[in-house]
Coordinates of C-alpha atoms and ligand atoms in Angstrom, one line a residue:
X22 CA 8.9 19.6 3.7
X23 CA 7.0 20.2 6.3
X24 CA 7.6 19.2 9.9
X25 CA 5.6 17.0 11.9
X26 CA 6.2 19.6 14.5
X27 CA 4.3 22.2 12.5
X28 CA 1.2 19.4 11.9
X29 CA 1.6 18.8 15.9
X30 CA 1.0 22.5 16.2
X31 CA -1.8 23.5 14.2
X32 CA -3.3 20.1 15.8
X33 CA -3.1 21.9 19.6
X34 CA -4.4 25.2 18.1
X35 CA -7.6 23.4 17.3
X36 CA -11.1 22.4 19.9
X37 CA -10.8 19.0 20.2
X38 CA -14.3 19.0 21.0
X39 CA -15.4 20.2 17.2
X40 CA -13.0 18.7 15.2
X41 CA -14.0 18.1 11.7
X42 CA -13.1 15.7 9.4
X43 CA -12.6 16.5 5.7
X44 CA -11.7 15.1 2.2
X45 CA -12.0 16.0 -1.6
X46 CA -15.1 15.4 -2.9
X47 CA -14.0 12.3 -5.1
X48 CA -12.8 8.6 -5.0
X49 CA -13.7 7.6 -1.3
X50 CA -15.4 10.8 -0.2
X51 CA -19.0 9.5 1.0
X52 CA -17.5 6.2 2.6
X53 CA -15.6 8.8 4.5
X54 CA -18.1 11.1 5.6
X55 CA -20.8 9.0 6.1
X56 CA -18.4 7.1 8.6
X57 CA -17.7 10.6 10.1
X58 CA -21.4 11.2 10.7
X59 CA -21.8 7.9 12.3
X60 CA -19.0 8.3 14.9
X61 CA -20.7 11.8 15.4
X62 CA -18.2 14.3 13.8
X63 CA -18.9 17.6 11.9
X64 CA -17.7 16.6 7.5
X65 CA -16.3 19.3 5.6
X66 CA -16.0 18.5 2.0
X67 CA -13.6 20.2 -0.8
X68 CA -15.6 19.8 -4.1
X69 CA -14.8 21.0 -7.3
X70 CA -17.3 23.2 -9.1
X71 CA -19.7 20.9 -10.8
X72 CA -20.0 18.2 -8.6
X73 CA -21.9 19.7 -5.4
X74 CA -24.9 17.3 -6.8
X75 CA -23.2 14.5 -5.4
X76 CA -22.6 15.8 -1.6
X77 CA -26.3 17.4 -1.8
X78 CA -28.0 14.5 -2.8
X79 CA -26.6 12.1 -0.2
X80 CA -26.2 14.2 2.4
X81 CA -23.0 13.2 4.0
X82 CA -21.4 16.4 3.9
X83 CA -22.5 19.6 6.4
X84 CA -20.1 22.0 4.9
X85 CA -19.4 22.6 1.1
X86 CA -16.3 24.6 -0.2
X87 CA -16.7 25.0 -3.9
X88 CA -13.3 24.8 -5.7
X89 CA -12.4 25.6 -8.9
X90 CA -9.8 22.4 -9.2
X91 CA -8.7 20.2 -6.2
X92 CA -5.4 21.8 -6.4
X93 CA -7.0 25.1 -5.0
X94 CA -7.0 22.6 -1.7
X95 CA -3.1 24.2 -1.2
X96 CA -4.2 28.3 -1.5
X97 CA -3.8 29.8 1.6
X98 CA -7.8 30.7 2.1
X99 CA -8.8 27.1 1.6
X100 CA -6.5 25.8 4.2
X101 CA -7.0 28.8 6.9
X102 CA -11.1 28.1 6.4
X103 CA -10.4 24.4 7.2
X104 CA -7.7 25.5 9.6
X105 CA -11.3 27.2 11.8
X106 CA -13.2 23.9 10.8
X107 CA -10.5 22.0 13.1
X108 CA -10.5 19.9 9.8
X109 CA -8.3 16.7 10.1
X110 CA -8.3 15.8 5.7
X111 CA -8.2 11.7 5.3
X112 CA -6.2 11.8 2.0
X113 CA -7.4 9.4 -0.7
X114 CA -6.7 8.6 -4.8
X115 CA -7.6 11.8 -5.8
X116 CA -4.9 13.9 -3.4
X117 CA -2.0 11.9 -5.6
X118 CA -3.8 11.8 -8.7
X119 CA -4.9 15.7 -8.8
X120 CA -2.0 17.8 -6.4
X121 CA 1.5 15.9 -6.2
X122 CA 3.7 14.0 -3.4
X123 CA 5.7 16.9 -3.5
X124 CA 3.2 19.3 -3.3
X125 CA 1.1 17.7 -0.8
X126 CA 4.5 17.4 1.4
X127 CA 5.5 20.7 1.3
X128 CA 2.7 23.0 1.4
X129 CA -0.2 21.2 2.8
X130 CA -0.7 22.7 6.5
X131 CA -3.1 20.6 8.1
X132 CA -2.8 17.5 10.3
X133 CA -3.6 14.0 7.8
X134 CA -4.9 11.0 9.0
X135 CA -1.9 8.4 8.7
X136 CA 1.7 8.6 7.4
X137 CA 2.3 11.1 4.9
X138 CA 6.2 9.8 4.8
X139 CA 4.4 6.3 3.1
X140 CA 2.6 8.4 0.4
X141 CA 6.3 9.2 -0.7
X142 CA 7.2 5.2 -0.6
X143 CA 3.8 4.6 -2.9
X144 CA 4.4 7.4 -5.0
X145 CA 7.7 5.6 -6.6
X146 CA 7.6 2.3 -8.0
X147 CA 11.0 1.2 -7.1
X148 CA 10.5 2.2 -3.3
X149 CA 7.2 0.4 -3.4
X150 CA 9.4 -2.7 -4.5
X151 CA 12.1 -2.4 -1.9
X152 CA 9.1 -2.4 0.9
X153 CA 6.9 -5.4 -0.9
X154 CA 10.2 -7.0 -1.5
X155 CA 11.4 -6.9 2.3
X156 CA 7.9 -8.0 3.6
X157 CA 8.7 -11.2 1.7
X158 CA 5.6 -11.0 -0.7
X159 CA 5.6 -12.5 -4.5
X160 CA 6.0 -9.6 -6.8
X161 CA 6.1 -10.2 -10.5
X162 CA 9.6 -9.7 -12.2
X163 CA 10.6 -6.0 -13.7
X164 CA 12.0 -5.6 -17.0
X165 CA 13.9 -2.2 -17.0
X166 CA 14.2 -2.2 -21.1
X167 CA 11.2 -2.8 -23.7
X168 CA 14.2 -4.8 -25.6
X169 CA 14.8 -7.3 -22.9
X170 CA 10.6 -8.4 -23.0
X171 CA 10.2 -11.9 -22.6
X172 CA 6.8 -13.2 -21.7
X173 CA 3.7 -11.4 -21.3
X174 CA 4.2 -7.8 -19.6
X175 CA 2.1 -5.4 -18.5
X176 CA 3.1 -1.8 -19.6
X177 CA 2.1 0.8 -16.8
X178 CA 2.8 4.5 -16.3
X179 CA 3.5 6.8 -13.3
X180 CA 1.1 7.8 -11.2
X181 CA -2.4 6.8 -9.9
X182 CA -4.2 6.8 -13.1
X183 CA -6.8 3.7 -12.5
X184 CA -5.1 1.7 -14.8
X185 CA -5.4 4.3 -17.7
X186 CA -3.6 3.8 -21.0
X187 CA -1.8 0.4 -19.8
X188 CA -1.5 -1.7 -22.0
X189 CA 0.1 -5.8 -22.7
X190 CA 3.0 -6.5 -25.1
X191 CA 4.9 -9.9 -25.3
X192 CA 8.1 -9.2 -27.3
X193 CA 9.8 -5.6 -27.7
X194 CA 8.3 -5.7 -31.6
X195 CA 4.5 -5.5 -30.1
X196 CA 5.9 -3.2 -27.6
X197 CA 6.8 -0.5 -30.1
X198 CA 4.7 -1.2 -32.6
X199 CA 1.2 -0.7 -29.6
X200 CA 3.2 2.3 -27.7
X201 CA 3.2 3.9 -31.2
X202 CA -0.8 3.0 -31.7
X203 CA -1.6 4.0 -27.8
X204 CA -0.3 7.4 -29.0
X205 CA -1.9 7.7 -32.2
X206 CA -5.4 6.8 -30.6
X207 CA -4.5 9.9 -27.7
X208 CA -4.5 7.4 -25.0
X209 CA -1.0 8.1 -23.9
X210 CA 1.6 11.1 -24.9
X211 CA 5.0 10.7 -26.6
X212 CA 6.6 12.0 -23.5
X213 CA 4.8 9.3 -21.2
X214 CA 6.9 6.5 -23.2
X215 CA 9.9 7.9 -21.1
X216 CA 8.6 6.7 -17.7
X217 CA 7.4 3.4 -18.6
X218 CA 7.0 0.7 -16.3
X219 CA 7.0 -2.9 -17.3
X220 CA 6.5 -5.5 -15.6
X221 CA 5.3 -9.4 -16.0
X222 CA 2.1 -10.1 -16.4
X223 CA -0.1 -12.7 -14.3
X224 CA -3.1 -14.4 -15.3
X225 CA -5.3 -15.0 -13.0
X226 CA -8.2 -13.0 -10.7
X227 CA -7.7 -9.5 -8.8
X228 CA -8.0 -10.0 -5.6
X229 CA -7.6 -6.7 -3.1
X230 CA -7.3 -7.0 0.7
X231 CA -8.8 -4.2 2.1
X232 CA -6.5 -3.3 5.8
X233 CA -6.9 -1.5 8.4
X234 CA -3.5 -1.0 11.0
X235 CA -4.7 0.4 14.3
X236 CA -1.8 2.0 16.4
X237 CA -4.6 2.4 19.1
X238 CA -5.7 -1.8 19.2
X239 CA -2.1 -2.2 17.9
X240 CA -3.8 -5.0 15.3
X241 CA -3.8 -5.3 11.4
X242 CA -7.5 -5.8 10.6
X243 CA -8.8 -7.0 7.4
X244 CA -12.0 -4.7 6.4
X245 CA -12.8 -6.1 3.1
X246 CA -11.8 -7.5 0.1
X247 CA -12.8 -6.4 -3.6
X248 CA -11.9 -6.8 -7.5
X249 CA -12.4 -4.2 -10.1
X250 CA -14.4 -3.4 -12.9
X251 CA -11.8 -2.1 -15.5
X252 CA -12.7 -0.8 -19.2
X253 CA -12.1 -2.5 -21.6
X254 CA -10.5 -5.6 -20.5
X255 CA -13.6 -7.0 -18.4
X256 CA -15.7 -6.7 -21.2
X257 CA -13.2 -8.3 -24.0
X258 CA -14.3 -11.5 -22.7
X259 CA -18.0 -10.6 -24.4
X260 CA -17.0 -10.3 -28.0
X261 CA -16.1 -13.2 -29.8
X262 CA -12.1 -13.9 -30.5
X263 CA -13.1 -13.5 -34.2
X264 CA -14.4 -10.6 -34.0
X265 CA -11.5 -9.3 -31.1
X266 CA -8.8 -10.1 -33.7
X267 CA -10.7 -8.7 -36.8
X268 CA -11.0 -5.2 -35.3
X269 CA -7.1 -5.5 -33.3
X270 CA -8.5 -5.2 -29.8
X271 CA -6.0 -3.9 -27.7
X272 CA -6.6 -4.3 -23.9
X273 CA -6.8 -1.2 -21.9
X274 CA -7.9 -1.4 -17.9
X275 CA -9.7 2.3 -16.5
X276 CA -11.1 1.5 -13.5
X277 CA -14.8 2.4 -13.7
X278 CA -15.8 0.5 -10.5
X279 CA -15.2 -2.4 -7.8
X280 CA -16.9 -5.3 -6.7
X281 CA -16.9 -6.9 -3.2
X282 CA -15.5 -10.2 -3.0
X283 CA -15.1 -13.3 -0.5
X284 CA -12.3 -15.8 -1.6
X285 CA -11.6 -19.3 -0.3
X286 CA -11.4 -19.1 3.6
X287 CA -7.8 -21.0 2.8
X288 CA -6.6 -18.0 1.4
X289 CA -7.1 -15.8 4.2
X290 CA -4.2 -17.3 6.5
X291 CA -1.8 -15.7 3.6
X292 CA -3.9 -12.5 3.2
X293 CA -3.2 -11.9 6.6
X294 CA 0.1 -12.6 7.2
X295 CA 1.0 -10.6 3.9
X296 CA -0.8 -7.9 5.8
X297 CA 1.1 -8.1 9.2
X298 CA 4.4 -8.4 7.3
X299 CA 3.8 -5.0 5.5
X300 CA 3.3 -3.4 8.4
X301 CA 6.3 -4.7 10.3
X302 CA 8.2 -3.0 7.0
X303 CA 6.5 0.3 7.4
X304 CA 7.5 0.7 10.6
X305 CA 11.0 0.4 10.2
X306 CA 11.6 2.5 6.7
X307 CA 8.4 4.8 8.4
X308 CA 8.6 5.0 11.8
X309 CA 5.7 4.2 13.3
X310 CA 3.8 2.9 9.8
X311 CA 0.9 2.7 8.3
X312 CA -1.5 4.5 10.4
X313 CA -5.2 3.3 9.0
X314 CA -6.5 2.0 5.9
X315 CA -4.3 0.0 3.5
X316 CA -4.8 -2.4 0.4
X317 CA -2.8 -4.6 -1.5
X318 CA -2.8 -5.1 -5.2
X319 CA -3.3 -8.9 -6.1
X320 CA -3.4 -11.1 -8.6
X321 CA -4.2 -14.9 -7.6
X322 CA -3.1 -17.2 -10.0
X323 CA -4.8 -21.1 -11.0
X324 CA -1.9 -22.3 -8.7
X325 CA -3.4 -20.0 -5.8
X326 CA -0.3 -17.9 -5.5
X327 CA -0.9 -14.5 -4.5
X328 CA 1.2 -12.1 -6.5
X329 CA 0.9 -8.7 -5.3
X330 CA 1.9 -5.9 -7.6
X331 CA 1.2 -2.7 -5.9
X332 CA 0.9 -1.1 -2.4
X333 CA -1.7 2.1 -1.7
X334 CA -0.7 3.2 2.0
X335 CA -4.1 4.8 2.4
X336 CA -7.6 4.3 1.9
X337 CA -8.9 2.9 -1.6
X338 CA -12.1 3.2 -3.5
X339 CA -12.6 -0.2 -3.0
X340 CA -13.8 0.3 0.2
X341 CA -17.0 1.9 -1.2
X342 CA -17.9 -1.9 -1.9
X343 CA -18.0 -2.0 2.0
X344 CA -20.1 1.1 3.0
X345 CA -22.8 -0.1 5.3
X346 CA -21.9 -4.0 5.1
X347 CA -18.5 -5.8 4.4
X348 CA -18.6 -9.5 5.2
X349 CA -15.3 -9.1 7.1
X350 CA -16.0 -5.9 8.2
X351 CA -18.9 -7.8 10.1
X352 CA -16.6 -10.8 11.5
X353 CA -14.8 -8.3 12.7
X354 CA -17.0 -5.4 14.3
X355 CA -20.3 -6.5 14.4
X356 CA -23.0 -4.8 12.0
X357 CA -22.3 -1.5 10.1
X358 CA -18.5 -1.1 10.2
X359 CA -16.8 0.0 6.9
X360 CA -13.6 1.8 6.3
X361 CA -14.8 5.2 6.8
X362 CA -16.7 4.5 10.1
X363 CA -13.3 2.7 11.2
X364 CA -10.8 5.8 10.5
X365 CA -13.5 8.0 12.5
X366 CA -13.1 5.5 15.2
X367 CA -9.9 5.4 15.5
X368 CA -9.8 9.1 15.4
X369 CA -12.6 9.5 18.2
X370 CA -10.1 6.8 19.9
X371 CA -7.0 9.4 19.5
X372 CA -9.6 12.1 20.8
X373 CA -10.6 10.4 23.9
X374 CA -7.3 8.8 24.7
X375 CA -5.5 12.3 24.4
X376 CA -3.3 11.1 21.7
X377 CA -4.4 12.4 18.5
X378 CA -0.9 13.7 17.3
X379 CA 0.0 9.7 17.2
X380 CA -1.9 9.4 14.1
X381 CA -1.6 12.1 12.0
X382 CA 1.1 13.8 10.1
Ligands
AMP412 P1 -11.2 10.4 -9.6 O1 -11.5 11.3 -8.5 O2 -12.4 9.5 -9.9 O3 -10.6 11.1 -10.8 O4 -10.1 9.4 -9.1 C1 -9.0 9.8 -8.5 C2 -7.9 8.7 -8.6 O5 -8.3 7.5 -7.9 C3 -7.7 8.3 -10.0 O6 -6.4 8.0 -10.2 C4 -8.6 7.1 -10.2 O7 -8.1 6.3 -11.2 C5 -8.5 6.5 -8.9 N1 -9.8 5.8 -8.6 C6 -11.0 6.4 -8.5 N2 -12.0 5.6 -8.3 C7 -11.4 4.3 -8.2 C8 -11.9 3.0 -8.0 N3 -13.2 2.8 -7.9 N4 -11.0 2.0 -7.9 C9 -9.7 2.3 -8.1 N5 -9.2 3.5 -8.3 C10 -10.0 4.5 -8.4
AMP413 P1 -2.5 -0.7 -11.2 O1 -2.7 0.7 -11.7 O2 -1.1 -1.1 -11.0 O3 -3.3 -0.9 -10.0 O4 -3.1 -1.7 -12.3 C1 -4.3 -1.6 -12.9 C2 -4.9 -2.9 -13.4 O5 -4.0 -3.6 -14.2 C3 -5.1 -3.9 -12.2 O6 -6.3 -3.7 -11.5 C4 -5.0 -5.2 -12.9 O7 -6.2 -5.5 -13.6 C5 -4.0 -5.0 -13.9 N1 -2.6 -5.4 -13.5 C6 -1.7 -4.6 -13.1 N2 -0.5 -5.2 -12.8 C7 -0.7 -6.5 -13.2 C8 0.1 -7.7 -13.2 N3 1.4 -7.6 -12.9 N4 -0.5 -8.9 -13.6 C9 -1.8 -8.9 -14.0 N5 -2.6 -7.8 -14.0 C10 -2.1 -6.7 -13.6

């Protein structure tokens, strides 16, 4: 694993006055190079092969380095070149989803905006559980065998994969008998039926705070707040039930997009607590915590209990709901703040103040 001494080093080898900030083209890239620009920093984008259209079109990026696959972001020319950019990388969805934790811990040389020790703690369900659990937040119950079902439960599978090939089952019969038609169809492999993940199901609305923790204001700010779009389930509710149950409509949730949200003002006492008290976790299994953008996972039930069921410990694509405006955001800050303008701010903060190596790892 790499030491925070080495990050620490290659951080005082760089010019603090051209310091670059960088990211995978993907997931939250233009939220966080658009917030770059504004706070007046130089963006260096990673982008696979393909997909320069996006990063010329909106020009949010001033340098370009063509990759074959995001995992080229480890070979040793990739990181040197970003190594002379001064690059500090704001990781995102796409750094877990397309190079592993491990990976990412142990050969991935260049300072990252926040706490790379949490990525570990989000990367593994049960960790994620001992940290939600401690921070006294309603989490939905786990079943660890499909034979012990009871209820409905969602069936989920490691790793970020937007939702991807989950699916609902109520008893352990529907279980086996829709893991064996999720693998006929190709939406999940044989193998993936190993690492399953169940766990109960709420009905109600998504509903995902959008934090930011700043070590600088030494506050928990709440940014935003958004639901997603997920294929198929959001547009089951289109079709019929007759026709649902005459072609055996199976739910599935991909994430295809997000949707900014406001919810009842009464709410937000909860939100933020729920927000404070994951911090005050972090910081002791962590030391010193989340550093930046944060979002839990919610469901809010008819009974308006907020059941959160996962944790990301950096920023999320549902922060691209906020670009430019965020109705919080603007409570907050004024106009124009958005989750990428805010982890550029903080990082001109860390600049200025002299303390940069505070928040980055
Ligand atoms: P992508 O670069 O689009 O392949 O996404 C990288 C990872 O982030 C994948 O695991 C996606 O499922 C997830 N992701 C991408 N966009 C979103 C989004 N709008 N909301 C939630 N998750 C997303
Ligand atoms: P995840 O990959 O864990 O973020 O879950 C993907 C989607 O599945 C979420 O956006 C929700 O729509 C749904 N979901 C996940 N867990 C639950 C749960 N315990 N109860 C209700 N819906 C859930």
């Amino acid at each position: 694993m790499i030491s925070k001494d080495e990050i620490d080093e290659v951080l005082r080898s760089y010019d603090k006055g051209k310091i670059s900030i960088g990211t995978l083209g993907s997931h939250s890239a233009l939220n966080i190079f658009k917030g770059a620009q504004e706070e007046g920093f130089r963006t260096v984008c990673i982008c696979r092969k393909g997909d320069e259209i996006v990063y010329q079109r909106f020009p949010v990026a001033d340098d370009i380095l063509v990759v074959e696959g995001f995992r080229d972001l480890l070979n040793d020319d990739v990181q040197e070149k970003l190594r002379r950019l001064n690059t500090i990388l704001v990781p995102h969805g796409s750094f877990t989803a397309y190079i592993s934790t491990g990976d990412l811990m142990n050969e991935l040389r260049l300072p990252l905006f926040g706490n790379r020790q949490l990525l570990l703690w989000e990367a593994d369900r049960e960790k994620q559980r001992e940290w939600l659990g401690r921070a006294g937040l309603n989490l939905p119950k786990i079943f660890k065998d499909p034979e012990d079902i009871e209820g409905l439960v969602i069936v989920k599978f490691p790793g970020a994969k937007g939702g991807r090939g989950y699916f609902l089952a109520s008893s352990p019969q529907s279980f086996h008998q829709k893991a064996r038609d999720m693998v006929e169809k190709g939406l999940l492999k044989e193998e993936d039926l190993a690492r399953i993940h169940l766990q109960e199901y709420f009905v109600g609305v998504n509903v995902y705070p959008l934090y930011f923790r700043s070590l600088v204001v030494g506050e928990v700010e709440l940014l935003g707040i958004d639901r997603r779009y997920e294929s198929a389930i959001d547009g089951i509710g289109r079709i019929p039930a007759r026709e649902q149950l005459e072609v055996g409509l199976n739910p599935t949730y991909t994430v295809v997009g997000n949707i900014p949200l406001t919810v009842r003002e009464s709410l937000l006492s909860e939100i933020l607590r729920m927000g404070d008290s994951v911090v005050k976790v972090s910081e002791e299994i962590a030391p010193p915590g989340i550093i930046g953008p944060f979002c839990l996972e919610t469901v809010v039930t008819d009974a308006l209990r907020i059941v959160t069921f996962e944790i990301s410990a950096r920023i999320v694509a549902g922060a691209n709901v906020g670009i430019g405006i965020s109705p919080y955001s603007y409570l907050k800050h004024g106009e124009k703040m958005y989750m990428g303008k805010r982890i550029a701010r903080e990082i001109r903060a860390g600049i200025e103040g002299d303390n940069l190596e505070k928040i980055v790892s």
